[in-house]
Amino acid sequence: MSTEHLLAHRNLLFTVAYEMLGSAADAEDVVQDVWLRWVDVDVAQVRDPRAYLVRMTTRLALNRLRTLARRREDYVGTWLPEPVLTSPDVAQDVELADSVSTAMLLVLETLPPTERAVFVLREVFDVPYAEIAEAVGKSEPAVRQVASRARAHVAERRPRSSVTTAERDAVIERFRAATATGDLQGLMDVLAPEVVLMTDGGGKVQAALNPIRGRAKVLRFLAGVTPDALELEPVWLNGSPAIQFMVAGQRDGVGTMLVEDGVVTRLFLVRNPDKLGSVGTEVGLGR
């Protein structure tokens, strides 16, 4: 049955779409569109179902990405990728976990649509240039040039973490514990002096409209917006340990972090309720 191929590659297709779009909801829509189109395909005529499905996913994601770009121009405040709930097993694939981290998705967001697609397909999923060329509608030499530009762009902007996975996890746990107990000195010790906080409320809940820079300003902001009844729960988001903020049993937001040189250098706080739906159900990521 044709659905067997799609089911076998569903996690891959979702991951491709998610890395291109930064939105789990839109990635799910793309996968659903792929499903509807795939059932009408004569599978006997398809030489490589995986490549065919990836190509279809890429084209649909590119179309949606261009629409999203216009929508994000009108977004209220800072836009952050939609976080997704993942199992700890995802972290074992270090390259995959890095590619879906909040910090990396923000870097990918700075690429033009075609460059983003080429980079994701080539650098994350190792798709041959010829297949990428067919997916994005360019010649293979042109795709190689696009890939080179994209790699240079990402290399210039991507985080240069110098910690192991275990060290990163320990720092995140120290941050969670210090926040949960109100240990101000503990927070001071775990945050870099020039730490940057980015909060995404989408104009629907309280959030800073612009990034907040500097440890003192970040702590002051967090103290001002933290409700008395706040509970912090550990959770795995985007392949990394993270924090879920609960108020009266309701999810109020989630926080992910970038750890460099043993301290937190970036804090990403998503409070927009429209972006918290995928935190409740684990999604499948794959390559």
JSON list of C-alpha atoms in Angstrom, two decimals, residues 27-215:
[
{"chain": "A", "resi": 27, "resn": "ALA", "atom": "CA", "xyz": [4.83, 21.28, 9.53]},
{"chain": "A", "resi": 28, "resn": "GLU", "atom": "CA", "xyz": [1.90, 19.01, 10.39]},
{"chain": "A", "resi": 29, "resn": "ASP", "atom": "CA", "xyz": [-0.21, 20.76, 7.76]},
{"chain": "A", "resi": 30, "resn": "VAL", "atom": "CA", "xyz": [2.51, 20.17, 5.18]},
{"chain": "A", "resi": 31, "resn": "VAL", "atom": "CA", "xyz": [2.72, 16.47, 6.06]},
{"chain": "A", "resi": 32, "resn": "GLN", "atom": "CA", "xyz": [-1.06, 16.20, 5.76]},
{"chain": "A", "resi": 33, "resn": "ASP", "atom": "CA", "xyz": [-0.89, 17.84, 2.33]},
{"chain": "A", "resi": 34, "resn": "VAL", "atom": "CA", "xyz": [1.80, 15.37, 1.32]},
{"chain": "A", "resi": 35, "resn": "TRP", "atom": "CA", "xyz": [-0.41, 12.51, 2.49]},
{"chain": "A", "resi": 36, "resn": "LEU", "atom": "CA", "xyz": [-3.36, 13.73, 0.41]},
{"chain": "A", "resi": 37, "resn": "ARG", "atom": "CA", "xyz": [-1.20, 14.02, -2.69]},
{"chain": "A", "resi": 38, "resn": "TRP", "atom": "CA", "xyz": [0.68, 10.78, -2.14]},
{"chain": "A", "resi": 39, "resn": "VAL", "atom": "CA", "xyz": [-2.43, 8.59, -2.11]},
{"chain": "A", "resi": 40, "resn": "ASP", "atom": "CA", "xyz": [-3.04, 9.60, -5.73]},
{"chain": "A", "resi": 41, "resn": "VAL", "atom": "CA", "xyz": [0.49, 8.72, -6.84]},
{"chain": "A", "resi": 42, "resn": "ASP", "atom": "CA", "xyz": [1.12, 5.56, -8.83]},
{"chain": "A", "resi": 43, "resn": "VAL", "atom": "CA", "xyz": [3.75, 4.10, -6.51]},
{"chain": "A", "resi": 44, "resn": "ALA", "atom": "CA", "xyz": [4.81, 1.54, -9.11]},
{"chain": "A", "resi": 45, "resn": "GLN", "atom": "CA", "xyz": [6.19, 4.43, -11.16]},
{"chain": "A", "resi": 46, "resn": "VAL", "atom": "CA", "xyz": [8.19, 5.90, -8.25]},
{"chain": "A", "resi": 47, "resn": "ARG", "atom": "CA", "xyz": [11.80, 4.69, -8.23]},
{"chain": "A", "resi": 48, "resn": "ASP", "atom": "CA", "xyz": [12.68, 6.06, -4.78]},
{"chain": "A", "resi": 49, "resn": "PRO", "atom": "CA", "xyz": [9.65, 6.76, -2.53]},
{"chain": "A", "resi": 50, "resn": "ARG", "atom": "CA", "xyz": [11.75, 8.41, 0.18]},
{"chain": "A", "resi": 51, "resn": "ALA", "atom": "CA", "xyz": [13.32, 10.89, -2.23]},
{"chain": "A", "resi": 52, "resn": "TYR", "atom": "CA", "xyz": [9.94, 11.52, -3.88]},
{"chain": "A", "resi": 53, "resn": "LEU", "atom": "CA", "xyz": [8.27, 12.26, -0.53]},
{"chain": "A", "resi": 54, "resn": "VAL", "atom": "CA", "xyz": [11.11, 14.53, 0.62]},
{"chain": "A", "resi": 55, "resn": "ARG", "atom": "CA", "xyz": [10.91, 16.41, -2.67]},
{"chain": "A", "resi": 56, "resn": "MET", "atom": "CA", "xyz": [7.15, 16.84, -2.30]},
{"chain": "A", "resi": 57, "resn": "THR", "atom": "CA", "xyz": [7.53, 17.97, 1.31]},
{"chain": "A", "resi": 58, "resn": "THR", "atom": "CA", "xyz": [10.20, 20.50, 0.37]},
{"chain": "A", "resi": 59, "resn": "ARG", "atom": "CA", "xyz": [8.11, 22.08, -2.37]},
{"chain": "A", "resi": 60, "resn": "LEU", "atom": "CA", "xyz": [5.04, 22.39, -0.15]},
{"chain": "A", "resi": 61, "resn": "ALA", "atom": "CA", "xyz": [7.12, 23.74, 2.75]},
{"chain": "A", "resi": 62, "resn": "LEU", "atom": "CA", "xyz": [8.75, 26.32, 0.47]},
{"chain": "A", "resi": 63, "resn": "ASN", "atom": "CA", "xyz": [5.34, 27.57, -0.63]},
{"chain": "A", "resi": 64, "resn": "ARG", "atom": "CA", "xyz": [4.20, 27.84, 2.97]},
{"chain": "A", "resi": 65, "resn": "LEU", "atom": "CA", "xyz": [7.47, 29.44, 4.08]},
{"chain": "A", "resi": 66, "resn": "ARG", "atom": "CA", "xyz": [6.99, 32.34, 1.70]},
{"chain": "A", "resi": 67, "resn": "THR", "atom": "CA", "xyz": [3.49, 32.89, 3.09]},
{"chain": "A", "resi": 68, "resn": "LEU", "atom": "CA", "xyz": [4.76, 32.71, 6.67]},
{"chain": "A", "resi": 69, "resn": "ALA", "atom": "CA", "xyz": [7.48, 35.26, 5.94]},
{"chain": "A", "resi": 70, "resn": "ARG", "atom": "CA", "xyz": [4.85, 37.85, 5.11]},
{"chain": "A", "resi": 71, "resn": "ARG", "atom": "CA", "xyz": [2.84, 36.94, 8.22]},
{"chain": "A", "resi": 72, "resn": "ARG", "atom": "CA", "xyz": [5.86, 37.25, 10.49]},
{"chain": "A", "resi": 73, "resn": "GLU", "atom": "CA", "xyz": [6.52, 40.77, 9.31]},
{"chain": "A", "resi": 74, "resn": "ASP", "atom": "CA", "xyz": [3.37, 41.75, 11.23]},
{"chain": "A", "resi": 75, "resn": "TYR", "atom": "CA", "xyz": [4.15, 39.62, 14.29]},
{"chain": "A", "resi": 76, "resn": "VAL", "atom": "CA", "xyz": [3.92, 41.49, 17.61]},
{"chain": "A", "resi": 77, "resn": "GLY", "atom": "CA", "xyz": [7.22, 41.42, 19.47]},
{"chain": "A", "resi": 78, "resn": "THR", "atom": "CA", "xyz": [9.95, 38.83, 19.10]},
{"chain": "A", "resi": 79, "resn": "TRP", "atom": "CA", "xyz": [9.16, 35.73, 17.03]},
{"chain": "A", "resi": 80, "resn": "LEU", "atom": "CA", "xyz": [10.53, 32.45, 18.35]},
{"chain": "A", "resi": 81, "resn": "PRO", "atom": "CA", "xyz": [10.15, 28.98, 16.81]},
{"chain": "A", "resi": 82, "resn": "GLU", "atom": "CA", "xyz": [7.29, 26.85, 18.07]},
{"chain": "A", "resi": 83, "resn": "PRO", "atom": "CA", "xyz": [8.76, 24.42, 20.65]},
{"chain": "A", "resi": 84, "resn": "VAL", "atom": "CA", "xyz": [8.10, 20.70, 20.27]},
{"chain": "A", "resi": 85, "resn": "LEU", "atom": "CA", "xyz": [8.08, 18.00, 22.92]},
{"chain": "A", "resi": 86, "resn": "THR", "atom": "CA", "xyz": [10.71, 15.37, 22.19]},
{"chain": "A", "resi": 87, "resn": "SER", "atom": "CA", "xyz": [11.95, 12.25, 23.95]},
{"chain": "A", "resi": 88, "resn": "PRO", "atom": "CA", "xyz": [15.40, 12.18, 25.57]},
{"chain": "A", "resi": 89, "resn": "ASP", "atom": "CA", "xyz": [16.38, 9.72, 22.82]},
{"chain": "A", "resi": 90, "resn": "VAL", "atom": "CA", "xyz": [16.43, 12.54, 20.27]},
{"chain": "A", "resi": 91, "resn": "ALA", "atom": "CA", "xyz": [19.39, 14.09, 22.11]},
{"chain": "A", "resi": 92, "resn": "GLN", "atom": "CA", "xyz": [21.44, 10.98, 21.34]},
{"chain": "A", "resi": 93, "resn": "ASP", "atom": "CA", "xyz": [21.49, 12.03, 17.68]},
{"chain": "A", "resi": 94, "resn": "VAL", "atom": "CA", "xyz": [23.62, 15.09, 18.35]},
{"chain": "A", "resi": 95, "resn": "GLU", "atom": "CA", "xyz": [23.40, 16.50, 14.81]},
{"chain": "A", "resi": 96, "resn": "LEU", "atom": "CA", "xyz": [19.62, 16.14, 14.70]},
{"chain": "A", "resi": 97, "resn": "ALA", "atom": "CA", "xyz": [19.19, 17.67, 18.16]},
{"chain": "A", "resi": 98, "resn": "ASP", "atom": "CA", "xyz": [21.41, 20.60, 17.21]},
{"chain": "A", "resi": 99, "resn": "SER", "atom": "CA", "xyz": [19.50, 21.18, 13.97]},
{"chain": "A", "resi": 100, "resn": "VAL", "atom": "CA", "xyz": [16.14, 21.51, 15.78]},
{"chain": "A", "resi": 101, "resn": "SER", "atom": "CA", "xyz": [17.43, 23.56, 18.73]},
{"chain": "A", "resi": 102, "resn": "THR", "atom": "CA", "xyz": [15.87, 26.97, 19.22]},
{"chain": "A", "resi": 103, "resn": "ALA", "atom": "CA", "xyz": [19.19, 28.68, 18.62]},
{"chain": "A", "resi": 104, "resn": "MET", "atom": "CA", "xyz": [19.74, 26.91, 15.29]},
{"chain": "A", "resi": 105, "resn": "LEU", "atom": "CA", "xyz": [16.17, 27.43, 14.09]},
{"chain": "A", "resi": 106, "resn": "LEU", "atom": "CA", "xyz": [16.64, 31.15, 14.71]},
{"chain": "A", "resi": 107, "resn": "VAL", "atom": "CA", "xyz": [19.78, 31.08, 12.57]},
{"chain": "A", "resi": 108, "resn": "LEU", "atom": "CA", "xyz": [17.89, 29.25, 9.81]},
{"chain": "A", "resi": 109, "resn": "GLU", "atom": "CA", "xyz": [15.17, 31.88, 10.04]},
{"chain": "A", "resi": 110, "resn": "THR", "atom": "CA", "xyz": [17.68, 34.46, 8.73]},
{"chain": "A", "resi": 111, "resn": "LEU", "atom": "CA", "xyz": [18.17, 32.52, 5.48]},
{"chain": "A", "resi": 112, "resn": "PRO", "atom": "CA", "xyz": [16.09, 33.20, 2.35]},
{"chain": "A", "resi": 113, "resn": "PRO", "atom": "CA", "xyz": [13.59, 30.38, 1.70]},
{"chain": "A", "resi": 114, "resn": "THR", "atom": "CA", "xyz": [15.57, 28.56, -0.99]},
{"chain": "A", "resi": 115, "resn": "GLU", "atom": "CA", "xyz": [18.83, 28.78, 0.95]},
{"chain": "A", "resi": 116, "resn": "ARG", "atom": "CA", "xyz": [17.08, 27.43, 4.03]},
{"chain": "A", "resi": 117, "resn": "ALA", "atom": "CA", "xyz": [15.67, 24.49, 2.09]},
{"chain": "A", "resi": 118, "resn": "VAL", "atom": "CA", "xyz": [19.02, 23.69, 0.49]},
{"chain": "A", "resi": 119, "resn": "PHE", "atom": "CA", "xyz": [20.90, 23.92, 3.77]},
{"chain": "A", "resi": 120, "resn": "VAL", "atom": "CA", "xyz": [18.42, 21.72, 5.65]},
{"chain": "A", "resi": 121, "resn": "LEU", "atom": "CA", "xyz": [18.31, 19.06, 2.95]},
{"chain": "A", "resi": 122, "resn": "ARG", "atom": "CA", "xyz": [22.06, 18.95, 2.38]},
{"chain": "A", "resi": 123, "resn": "GLU", "atom": "CA", "xyz": [23.61, 19.60, 5.79]},
{"chain": "A", "resi": 124, "resn": "VAL", "atom": "CA", "xyz": [21.06, 17.89, 8.02]},
{"chain": "A", "resi": 125, "resn": "PHE", "atom": "CA", "xyz": [19.66, 15.10, 5.84]},
{"chain": "A", "resi": 126, "resn": "ASP", "atom": "CA", "xyz": [22.56, 14.63, 3.38]},
{"chain": "A", "resi": 127, "resn": "VAL", "atom": "CA", "xyz": [20.26, 14.68, 0.35]},
{"chain": "A", "resi": 128, "resn": "PRO", "atom": "CA", "xyz": [22.23, 14.48, -2.93]},
{"chain": "A", "resi": 129, "resn": "TYR", "atom": "CA", "xyz": [22.57, 17.76, -4.83]},
{"chain": "A", "resi": 130, "resn": "ALA", "atom": "CA", "xyz": [20.73, 16.36, -7.83]},
{"chain": "A", "resi": 131, "resn": "GLU", "atom": "CA", "xyz": [17.67, 15.57, -5.72]},
{"chain": "A", "resi": 132, "resn": "ILE", "atom": "CA", "xyz": [17.80, 18.96, -4.03]},
{"chain": "A", "resi": 133, "resn": "ALA", "atom": "CA", "xyz": [17.96, 20.64, -7.43]},
{"chain": "A", "resi": 134, "resn": "GLU", "atom": "CA", "xyz": [14.79, 18.86, -8.49]},
{"chain": "A", "resi": 135, "resn": "ALA", "atom": "CA", "xyz": [13.07, 19.78, -5.21]},
{"chain": "A", "resi": 136, "resn": "VAL", "atom": "CA", "xyz": [13.82, 23.51, -5.39]},
{"chain": "A", "resi": 137, "resn": "GLY", "atom": "CA", "xyz": [13.61, 23.91, -9.17]},
{"chain": "A", "resi": 138, "resn": "LYS", "atom": "CA", "xyz": [17.23, 24.90, -9.83]},
{"chain": "A", "resi": 139, "resn": "SER", "atom": "CA", "xyz": [20.17, 23.39, -11.68]},
{"chain": "A", "resi": 140, "resn": "GLU", "atom": "CA", "xyz": [22.63, 21.28, -9.72]},
{"chain": "A", "resi": 141, "resn": "PRO", "atom": "CA", "xyz": [25.50, 23.82, -10.13]},
{"chain": "A", "resi": 142, "resn": "ALA", "atom": "CA", "xyz": [23.20, 26.57, -8.89]},
{"chain": "A", "resi": 143, "resn": "VAL", "atom": "CA", "xyz": [22.22, 24.46, -5.87]},
{"chain": "A", "resi": 144, "resn": "ARG", "atom": "CA", "xyz": [25.88, 23.90, -5.03]},
{"chain": "A", "resi": 145, "resn": "GLN", "atom": "CA", "xyz": [26.41, 27.67, -5.02]},
{"chain": "A", "resi": 146, "resn": "VAL", "atom": "CA", "xyz": [23.34, 28.19, -2.86]},
{"chain": "A", "resi": 147, "resn": "ALA", "atom": "CA", "xyz": [24.57, 25.53, -0.44]},
{"chain": "A", "resi": 148, "resn": "SER", "atom": "CA", "xyz": [27.97, 27.22, -0.20]},
{"chain": "A", "resi": 149, "resn": "ARG", "atom": "CA", "xyz": [26.37, 30.60, 0.61]},
{"chain": "A", "resi": 150, "resn": "ALA", "atom": "CA", "xyz": [24.05, 29.01, 3.15]},
{"chain": "A", "resi": 151, "resn": "ARG", "atom": "CA", "xyz": [26.89, 27.18, 4.90]},
{"chain": "A", "resi": 152, "resn": "ALA", "atom": "CA", "xyz": [28.91, 30.38, 5.17]},
{"chain": "A", "resi": 153, "resn": "HIS", "atom": "CA", "xyz": [25.89, 32.29, 6.50]},
{"chain": "A", "resi": 154, "resn": "VAL", "atom": "CA", "xyz": [25.11, 29.64, 9.11]},
{"chain": "A", "resi": 155, "resn": "ALA", "atom": "CA", "xyz": [28.75, 29.21, 10.13]},
{"chain": "A", "resi": 156, "resn": "GLU", "atom": "CA", "xyz": [28.99, 32.94, 10.79]},
{"chain": "A", "resi": 157, "resn": "ARG", "atom": "CA", "xyz": [25.89, 33.03, 12.98]},
{"chain": "A", "resi": 158, "resn": "ARG", "atom": "CA", "xyz": [25.52, 29.60, 14.57]},
{"chain": "A", "resi": 159, "resn": "PRO", "atom": "CA", "xyz": [26.33, 29.15, 18.27]},
{"chain": "A", "resi": 160, "resn": "ARG", "atom": "CA", "xyz": [29.81, 27.84, 19.00]},
{"chain": "A", "resi": 161, "resn": "SER", "atom": "CA", "xyz": [29.12, 25.74, 22.06]},
{"chain": "A", "resi": 162, "resn": "SER", "atom": "CA", "xyz": [32.18, 24.44, 23.89]},
{"chain": "A", "resi": 163, "resn": "VAL", "atom": "CA", "xyz": [30.40, 22.17, 26.36]},
{"chain": "A", "resi": 164, "resn": "THR", "atom": "CA", "xyz": [29.53, 18.51, 26.30]},
{"chain": "A", "resi": 165, "resn": "THR", "atom": "CA", "xyz": [25.94, 17.33, 26.37]},
{"chain": "A", "resi": 166, "resn": "ALA", "atom": "CA", "xyz": [26.35, 16.32, 30.03]},
{"chain": "A", "resi": 167, "resn": "GLU", "atom": "CA", "xyz": [27.78, 19.75, 30.95]},
{"chain": "A", "resi": 168, "resn": "ARG", "atom": "CA", "xyz": [24.95, 21.50, 29.13]},
{"chain": "A", "resi": 169, "resn": "ASP", "atom": "CA", "xyz": [22.33, 19.41, 30.91]},
{"chain": "A", "resi": 170, "resn": "ALA", "atom": "CA", "xyz": [23.93, 20.14, 34.28]},
{"chain": "A", "resi": 171, "resn": "VAL", "atom": "CA", "xyz": [23.90, 23.90, 33.65]},
{"chain": "A", "resi": 172, "resn": "ILE", "atom": "CA", "xyz": [20.23, 23.82, 32.62]},
{"chain": "A", "resi": 173, "resn": "GLU", "atom": "CA", "xyz": [19.35, 21.86, 35.77]},
{"chain": "A", "resi": 174, "resn": "ARG", "atom": "CA", "xyz": [21.24, 24.42, 37.91]},
{"chain": "A", "resi": 175, "resn": "PHE", "atom": "CA", "xyz": [19.21, 27.18, 36.28]},
{"chain": "A", "resi": 176, "resn": "ARG", "atom": "CA", "xyz": [15.94, 25.34, 36.93]},
{"chain": "A", "resi": 177, "resn": "ALA", "atom": "CA", "xyz": [16.82, 24.62, 40.55]},
{"chain": "A", "resi": 178, "resn": "ALA", "atom": "CA", "xyz": [17.94, 28.19, 41.24]},
{"chain": "A", "resi": 179, "resn": "THR", "atom": "CA", "xyz": [14.79, 29.60, 39.65]},
{"chain": "A", "resi": 180, "resn": "ALA", "atom": "CA", "xyz": [12.53, 27.19, 41.52]},
{"chain": "A", "resi": 181, "resn": "THR", "atom": "CA", "xyz": [14.06, 28.03, 44.91]},
{"chain": "A", "resi": 182, "resn": "GLY", "atom": "CA", "xyz": [14.55, 31.75, 44.31]},
{"chain": "A", "resi": 183, "resn": "ASP", "atom": "CA", "xyz": [18.32, 31.37, 44.67]},
{"chain": "A", "resi": 184, "resn": "LEU", "atom": "CA", "xyz": [19.46, 34.72, 43.30]},
{"chain": "A", "resi": 185, "resn": "GLN", "atom": "CA", "xyz": [23.16, 33.96, 43.68]},
{"chain": "A", "resi": 186, "resn": "GLY", "atom": "CA", "xyz": [22.65, 30.62, 41.95]},
{"chain": "A", "resi": 187, "resn": "LEU", "atom": "CA", "xyz": [21.03, 32.42, 39.03]},
{"chain": "A", "resi": 188, "resn": "MET", "atom": "CA", "xyz": [23.83, 34.98, 38.91]},
{"chain": "A", "resi": 189, "resn": "ASP", "atom": "CA", "xyz": [26.38, 32.17, 38.75]},
{"chain": "A", "resi": 190, "resn": "VAL", "atom": "CA", "xyz": [24.65, 30.27, 35.95]},
{"chain": "A", "resi": 191, "resn": "LEU", "atom": "CA", "xyz": [23.87, 33.25, 33.69]},
{"chain": "A", "resi": 192, "resn": "ALA", "atom": "CA", "xyz": [26.55, 34.83, 31.50]},
{"chain": "A", "resi": 193, "resn": "PRO", "atom": "CA", "xyz": [27.12, 38.54, 32.22]},
{"chain": "A", "resi": 194, "resn": "GLU", "atom": "CA", "xyz": [25.91, 39.41, 28.71]},
{"chain": "A", "resi": 195, "resn": "VAL", "atom": "CA", "xyz": [23.07, 36.88, 28.63]},
{"chain": "A", "resi": 196, "resn": "VAL", "atom": "CA", "xyz": [20.23, 37.67, 26.21]},
{"chain": "A", "resi": 197, "resn": "LEU", "atom": "CA", "xyz": [16.58, 36.91, 26.98]},
{"chain": "A", "resi": 198, "resn": "MET", "atom": "CA", "xyz": [14.09, 36.62, 24.11]},
{"chain": "A", "resi": 199, "resn": "THR", "atom": "CA", "xyz": [10.41, 36.31, 24.98]},
{"chain": "A", "resi": 200, "resn": "ASP", "atom": "CA", "xyz": [7.58, 35.48, 22.61]},
{"chain": "A", "resi": 201, "resn": "GLY", "atom": "CA", "xyz": [4.06, 36.45, 23.65]},
{"chain": "A", "resi": 202, "resn": "GLY", "atom": "CA", "xyz": [2.70, 37.14, 20.19]},
{"chain": "A", "resi": 203, "resn": "GLY", "atom": "CA", "xyz": [0.85, 40.18, 21.54]},
{"chain": "A", "resi": 204, "resn": "LYS", "atom": "CA", "xyz": [-1.46, 37.87, 23.49]},
{"chain": "A", "resi": 205, "resn": "VAL", "atom": "CA", "xyz": [0.30, 37.63, 26.86]},
{"chain": "A", "resi": 206, "resn": "GLN", "atom": "CA", "xyz": [2.91, 39.70, 28.69]},
{"chain": "A", "resi": 207, "resn": "ALA", "atom": "CA", "xyz": [6.32, 39.54, 27.06]},
{"chain": "A", "resi": 208, "resn": "ALA", "atom": "CA", "xyz": [9.17, 41.88, 26.20]},
{"chain": "A", "resi": 209, "resn": "LEU", "atom": "CA", "xyz": [8.82, 43.29, 22.69]},
{"chain": "A", "resi": 210, "resn": "ASN", "atom": "CA", "xyz": [12.59, 43.30, 22.18]},
{"chain": "A", "resi": 211, "resn": "PRO", "atom": "CA", "xyz": [15.46, 41.12, 23.44]},
{"chain": "A", "resi": 212, "resn": "ILE", "atom": "CA", "xyz": [16.71, 41.98, 26.93]},
{"chain": "A", "resi": 213, "resn": "ARG", "atom": "CA", "xyz": [20.49, 42.06, 27.31]},
{"chain": "A", "resi": 214, "resn": "GLY", "atom": "CA", "xyz": [22.61, 41.77, 30.42]},
{"chain": "A", "resi": 215, "resn": "ARG", "atom": "CA", "xyz": [22.30, 39.63, 33.54]}
]
